[in-house]
Tab-separated table of C-alpha atoms and ligand atoms in Angstrom:
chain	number	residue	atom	x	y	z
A	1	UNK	CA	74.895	116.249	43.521
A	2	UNK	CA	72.725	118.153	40.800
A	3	UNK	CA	70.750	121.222	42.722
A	4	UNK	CA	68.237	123.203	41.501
A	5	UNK	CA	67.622	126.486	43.330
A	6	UNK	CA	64.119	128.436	43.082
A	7	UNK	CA	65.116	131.913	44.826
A	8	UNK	CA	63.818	135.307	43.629
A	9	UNK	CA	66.097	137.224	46.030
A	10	UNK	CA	69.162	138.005	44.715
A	11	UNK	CA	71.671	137.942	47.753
A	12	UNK	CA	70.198	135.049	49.402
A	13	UNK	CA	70.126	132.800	45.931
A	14	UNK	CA	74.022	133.828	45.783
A	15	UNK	CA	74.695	132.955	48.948
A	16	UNK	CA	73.261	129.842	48.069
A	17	UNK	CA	74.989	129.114	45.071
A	18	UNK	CA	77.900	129.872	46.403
A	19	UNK	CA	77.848	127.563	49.109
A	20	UNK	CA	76.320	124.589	47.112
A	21	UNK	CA	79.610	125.259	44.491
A	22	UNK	CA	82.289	125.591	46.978
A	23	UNK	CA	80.749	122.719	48.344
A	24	UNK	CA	81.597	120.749	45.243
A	25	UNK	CA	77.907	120.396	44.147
A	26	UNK	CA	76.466	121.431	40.522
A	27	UNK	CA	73.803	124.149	41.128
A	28	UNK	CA	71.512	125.883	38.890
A	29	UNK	CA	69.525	128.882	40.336
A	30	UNK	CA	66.025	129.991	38.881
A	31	UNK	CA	64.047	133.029	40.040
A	32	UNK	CA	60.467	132.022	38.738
A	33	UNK	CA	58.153	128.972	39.090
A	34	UNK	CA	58.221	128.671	34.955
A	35	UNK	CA	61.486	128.909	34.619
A	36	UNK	CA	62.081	126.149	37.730
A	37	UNK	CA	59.382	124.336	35.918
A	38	UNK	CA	61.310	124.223	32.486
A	39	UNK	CA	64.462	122.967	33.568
A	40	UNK	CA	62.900	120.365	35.991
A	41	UNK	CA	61.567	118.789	32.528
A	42	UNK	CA	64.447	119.321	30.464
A	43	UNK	CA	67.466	118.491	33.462
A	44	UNK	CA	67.556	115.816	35.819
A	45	UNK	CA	67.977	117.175	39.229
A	46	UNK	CA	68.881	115.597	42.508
A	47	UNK	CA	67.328	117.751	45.111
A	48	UNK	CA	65.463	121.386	44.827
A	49	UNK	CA	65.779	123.974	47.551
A	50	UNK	CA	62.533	126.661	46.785
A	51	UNK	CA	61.614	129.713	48.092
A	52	UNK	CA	58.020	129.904	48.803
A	53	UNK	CA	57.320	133.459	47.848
A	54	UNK	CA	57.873	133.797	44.255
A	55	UNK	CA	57.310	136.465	41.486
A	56	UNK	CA	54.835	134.200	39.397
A	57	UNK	CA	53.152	131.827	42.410
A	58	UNK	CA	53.795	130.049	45.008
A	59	UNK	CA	56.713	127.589	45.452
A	60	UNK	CA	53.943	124.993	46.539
A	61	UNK	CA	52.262	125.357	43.228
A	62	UNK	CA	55.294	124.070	41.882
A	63	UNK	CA	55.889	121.338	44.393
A	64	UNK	CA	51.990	120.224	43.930
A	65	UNK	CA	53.188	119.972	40.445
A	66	UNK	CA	55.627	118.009	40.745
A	67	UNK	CA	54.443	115.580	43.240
A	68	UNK	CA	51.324	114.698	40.808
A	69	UNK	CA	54.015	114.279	37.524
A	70	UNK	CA	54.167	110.834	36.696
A	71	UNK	CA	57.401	109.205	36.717
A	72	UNK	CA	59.740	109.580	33.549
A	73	UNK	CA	60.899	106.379	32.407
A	74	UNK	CA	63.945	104.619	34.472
A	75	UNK	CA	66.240	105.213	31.466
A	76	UNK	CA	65.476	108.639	30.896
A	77	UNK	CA	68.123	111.389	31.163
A	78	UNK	CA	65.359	114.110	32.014
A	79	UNK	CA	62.338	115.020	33.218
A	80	UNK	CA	60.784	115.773	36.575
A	81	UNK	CA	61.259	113.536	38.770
A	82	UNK	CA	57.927	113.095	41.143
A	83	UNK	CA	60.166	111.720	43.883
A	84	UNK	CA	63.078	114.173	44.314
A	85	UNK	CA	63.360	115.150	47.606
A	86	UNK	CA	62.598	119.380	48.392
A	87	UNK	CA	63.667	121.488	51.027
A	88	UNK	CA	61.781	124.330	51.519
A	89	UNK	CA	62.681	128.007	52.343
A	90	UNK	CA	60.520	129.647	54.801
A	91	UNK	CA	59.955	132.717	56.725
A	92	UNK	CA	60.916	132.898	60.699
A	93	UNK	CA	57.221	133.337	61.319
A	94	UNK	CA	55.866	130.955	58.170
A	95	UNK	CA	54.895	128.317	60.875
A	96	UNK	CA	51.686	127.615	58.288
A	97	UNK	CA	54.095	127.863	55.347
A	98	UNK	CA	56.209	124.941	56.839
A	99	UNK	CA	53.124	122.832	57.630
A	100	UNK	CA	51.281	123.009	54.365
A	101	UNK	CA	55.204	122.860	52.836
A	102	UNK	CA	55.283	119.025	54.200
A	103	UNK	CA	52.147	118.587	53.456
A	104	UNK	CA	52.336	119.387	50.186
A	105	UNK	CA	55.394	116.710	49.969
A	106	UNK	CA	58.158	118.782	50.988
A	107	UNK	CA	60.653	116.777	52.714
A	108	UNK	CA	62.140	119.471	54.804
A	109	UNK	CA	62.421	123.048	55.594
A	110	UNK	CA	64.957	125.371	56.275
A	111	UNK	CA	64.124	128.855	58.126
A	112	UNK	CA	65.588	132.294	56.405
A	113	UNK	CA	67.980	133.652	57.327
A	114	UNK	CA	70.108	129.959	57.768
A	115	UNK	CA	73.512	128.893	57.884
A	116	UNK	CA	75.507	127.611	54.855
A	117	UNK	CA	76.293	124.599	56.988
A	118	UNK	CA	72.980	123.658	58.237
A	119	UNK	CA	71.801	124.098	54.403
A	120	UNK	CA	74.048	121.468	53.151
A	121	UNK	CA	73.783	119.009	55.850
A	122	UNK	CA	70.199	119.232	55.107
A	123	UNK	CA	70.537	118.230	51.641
A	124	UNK	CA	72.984	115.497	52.959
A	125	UNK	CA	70.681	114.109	54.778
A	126	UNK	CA	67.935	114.527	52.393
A	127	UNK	CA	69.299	112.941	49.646
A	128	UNK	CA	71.180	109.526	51.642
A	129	UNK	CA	67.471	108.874	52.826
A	130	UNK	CA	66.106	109.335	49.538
A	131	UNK	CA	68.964	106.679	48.360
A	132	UNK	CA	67.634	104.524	51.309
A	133	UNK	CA	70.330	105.171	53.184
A	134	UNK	CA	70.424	106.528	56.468
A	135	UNK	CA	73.955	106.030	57.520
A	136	UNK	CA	75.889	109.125	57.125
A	137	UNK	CA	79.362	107.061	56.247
A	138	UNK	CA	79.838	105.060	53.311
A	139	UNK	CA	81.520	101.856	53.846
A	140	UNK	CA	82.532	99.973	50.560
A	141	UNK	CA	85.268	97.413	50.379
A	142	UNK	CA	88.295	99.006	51.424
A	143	UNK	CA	87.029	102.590	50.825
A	144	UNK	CA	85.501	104.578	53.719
A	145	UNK	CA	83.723	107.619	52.483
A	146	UNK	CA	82.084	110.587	54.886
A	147	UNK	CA	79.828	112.701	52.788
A	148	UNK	CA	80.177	115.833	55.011
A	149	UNK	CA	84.108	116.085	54.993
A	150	UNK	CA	84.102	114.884	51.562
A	151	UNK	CA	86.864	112.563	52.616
A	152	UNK	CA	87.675	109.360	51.331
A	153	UNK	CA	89.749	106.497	52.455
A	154	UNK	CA	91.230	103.627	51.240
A	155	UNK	CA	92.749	100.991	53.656
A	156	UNK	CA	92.932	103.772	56.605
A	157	UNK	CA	94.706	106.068	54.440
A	158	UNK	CA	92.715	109.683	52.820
A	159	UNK	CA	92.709	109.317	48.992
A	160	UNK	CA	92.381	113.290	47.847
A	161	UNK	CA	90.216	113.737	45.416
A	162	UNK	CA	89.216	116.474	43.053
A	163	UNK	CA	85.834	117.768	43.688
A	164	UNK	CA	84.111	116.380	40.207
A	165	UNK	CA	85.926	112.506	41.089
A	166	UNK	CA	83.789	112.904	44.795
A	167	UNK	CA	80.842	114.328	42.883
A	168	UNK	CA	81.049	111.467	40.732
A	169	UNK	CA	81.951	108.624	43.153
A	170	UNK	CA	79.294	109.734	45.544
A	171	UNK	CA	76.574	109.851	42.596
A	172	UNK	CA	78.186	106.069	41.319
A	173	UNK	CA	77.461	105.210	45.058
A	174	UNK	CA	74.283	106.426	45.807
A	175	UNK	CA	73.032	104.720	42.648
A	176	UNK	CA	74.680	101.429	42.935
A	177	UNK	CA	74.196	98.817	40.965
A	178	UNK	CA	72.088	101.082	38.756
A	179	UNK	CA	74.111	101.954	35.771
A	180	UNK	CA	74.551	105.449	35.132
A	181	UNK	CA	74.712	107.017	31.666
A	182	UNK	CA	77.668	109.335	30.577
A	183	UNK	CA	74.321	111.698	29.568
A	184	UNK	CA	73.485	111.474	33.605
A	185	UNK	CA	76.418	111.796	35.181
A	186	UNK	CA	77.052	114.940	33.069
A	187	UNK	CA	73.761	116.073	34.618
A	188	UNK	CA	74.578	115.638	37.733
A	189	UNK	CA	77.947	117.157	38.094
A	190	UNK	CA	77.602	119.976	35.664
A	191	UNK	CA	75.349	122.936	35.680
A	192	UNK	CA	73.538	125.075	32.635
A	193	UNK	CA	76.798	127.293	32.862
A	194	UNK	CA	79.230	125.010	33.513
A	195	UNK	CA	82.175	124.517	30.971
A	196	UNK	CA	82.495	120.513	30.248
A	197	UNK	CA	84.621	118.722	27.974
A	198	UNK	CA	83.177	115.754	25.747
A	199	UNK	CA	85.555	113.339	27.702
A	200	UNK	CA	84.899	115.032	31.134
A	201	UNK	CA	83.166	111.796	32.613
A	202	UNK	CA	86.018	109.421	30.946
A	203	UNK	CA	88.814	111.855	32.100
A	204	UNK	CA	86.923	111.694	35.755
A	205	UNK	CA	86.305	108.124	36.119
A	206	UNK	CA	90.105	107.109	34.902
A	207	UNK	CA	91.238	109.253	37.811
A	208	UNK	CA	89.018	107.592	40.626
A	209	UNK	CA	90.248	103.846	39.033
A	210	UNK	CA	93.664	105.021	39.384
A	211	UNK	CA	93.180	106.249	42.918
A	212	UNK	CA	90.522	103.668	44.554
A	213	UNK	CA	91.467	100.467	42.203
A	214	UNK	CA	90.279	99.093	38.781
A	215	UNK	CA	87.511	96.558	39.978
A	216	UNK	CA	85.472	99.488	41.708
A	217	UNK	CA	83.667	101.421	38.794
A	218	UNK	CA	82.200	98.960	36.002
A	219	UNK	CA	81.809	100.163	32.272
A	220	UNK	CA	78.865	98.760	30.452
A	221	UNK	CA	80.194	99.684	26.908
A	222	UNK	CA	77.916	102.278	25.147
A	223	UNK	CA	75.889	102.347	27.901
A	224	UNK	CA	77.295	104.078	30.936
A	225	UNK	CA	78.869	103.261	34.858
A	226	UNK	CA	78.064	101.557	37.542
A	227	UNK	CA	79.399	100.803	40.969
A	228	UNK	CA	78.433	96.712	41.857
A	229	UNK	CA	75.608	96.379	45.092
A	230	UNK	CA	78.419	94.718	47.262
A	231	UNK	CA	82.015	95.260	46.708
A	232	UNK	CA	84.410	92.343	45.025
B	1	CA	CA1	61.056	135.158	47.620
């Protein structure tokens, strides 16, 4: 998944990142409310974890913001997204923070200082409910996938995969049967810094055909990918 991070502090926004990469997740870290601001218009993100307490505002400016955007169109690459699901950083004693935080449309908080684990499983969770899915496990056909241990099987037996192909399968999954562009998919596995080949998403989905079978990921020439609602 594509996450943008709003965190003026240095150390704990590198902590962050570090965790989201090693995770195998494409991150992008921002350490104003303009700058978040920008690339939420300009980027398609699938969750944002923001600090309230920020050089230029507060992070619930920001949130308010994007709560009251209007959609961008279904086929658009970019743009904020009024939906995405939030997590929001608080303060041990920010018990008002984390109330007007969900009231504000935050779907969660997490209390500073927190563990790298409890951060991602928050996002996990965060983002299979905002696929409308609430089952941690994936079950698809012969595949079996478990978005925590980024494991994947097929017929009982782990597939290993490189951490772009589960980046990409889980994204494929998560929107199935939407088709997702080549622009997109770049989006969402790739970060502002991030080096990516022209053929990345090609070179990425031949991989996962070879390892999980031909009939899983669909090509909708010139258009983009897409994993079918039920499997074949
Ligand atoms: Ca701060």
């Amino acid at each position: 998944m594509r996450v943008l991070v709003v965190e003026d502090d240095p150390g704990i926004g590198g902590g962050i990142m570090a965790a989201l990469r090693n995770a195998g997740h494409a991150a992008d870290l921002f350490t104003t409310l303009s700058a978040a601001w920008t690339a939420l218009n300009v980027e398609s993100f699938d969750v944002m974890l923001l600090d309230l307490g920020l050089p230029d505002g507060d992070g619930l400016e920001l949130l308010t913001r994007l709560r009251r955007q209007p959609a961008p169109a279904p086929e658009a690459t970019t743009g904020a997204q009024p939906d995405m699901p939030v997590l929001i950083m608080t303060a041990r004693d920010g018990v008002s923070d984390r109330i007007a935080g969900l009231d504000s449309g935050a779907d969660d908080y997490i209390v500073k200082p927190f563990d790298a684990d409890e951060m991602l499983a928050r996002l996990r969770a965060m983002t299979r409910r905002a696929a409308g899915r609430s089952r941690p496990e994936i079950e698809y056909g012969a595949l079996r996938i478990d978005p925590a241990a980024r494991q994947v099987l097929r017929d009982g037996q782990p597939v290993a995969l490189g951490a772009k192909e589960f980046a990409l399968l889980m994204a494929l999954m998560q929107e199935r049967p939407r088709v997702m562009s080549k622009a997109r998919l770049e989006s969402a596995l790739y970060g502002f810094g991030d080096a990516l080949e022209s053929n990345a998403i090609e070179v990425h989905v031949h991989h996962l055909r070879r390892k999980l079978g031909d009939g899983l990921i669909r090509t909708v020439r010139g258009v983009g990918y897409f994993i079918p609602e039920e499997p074949a």
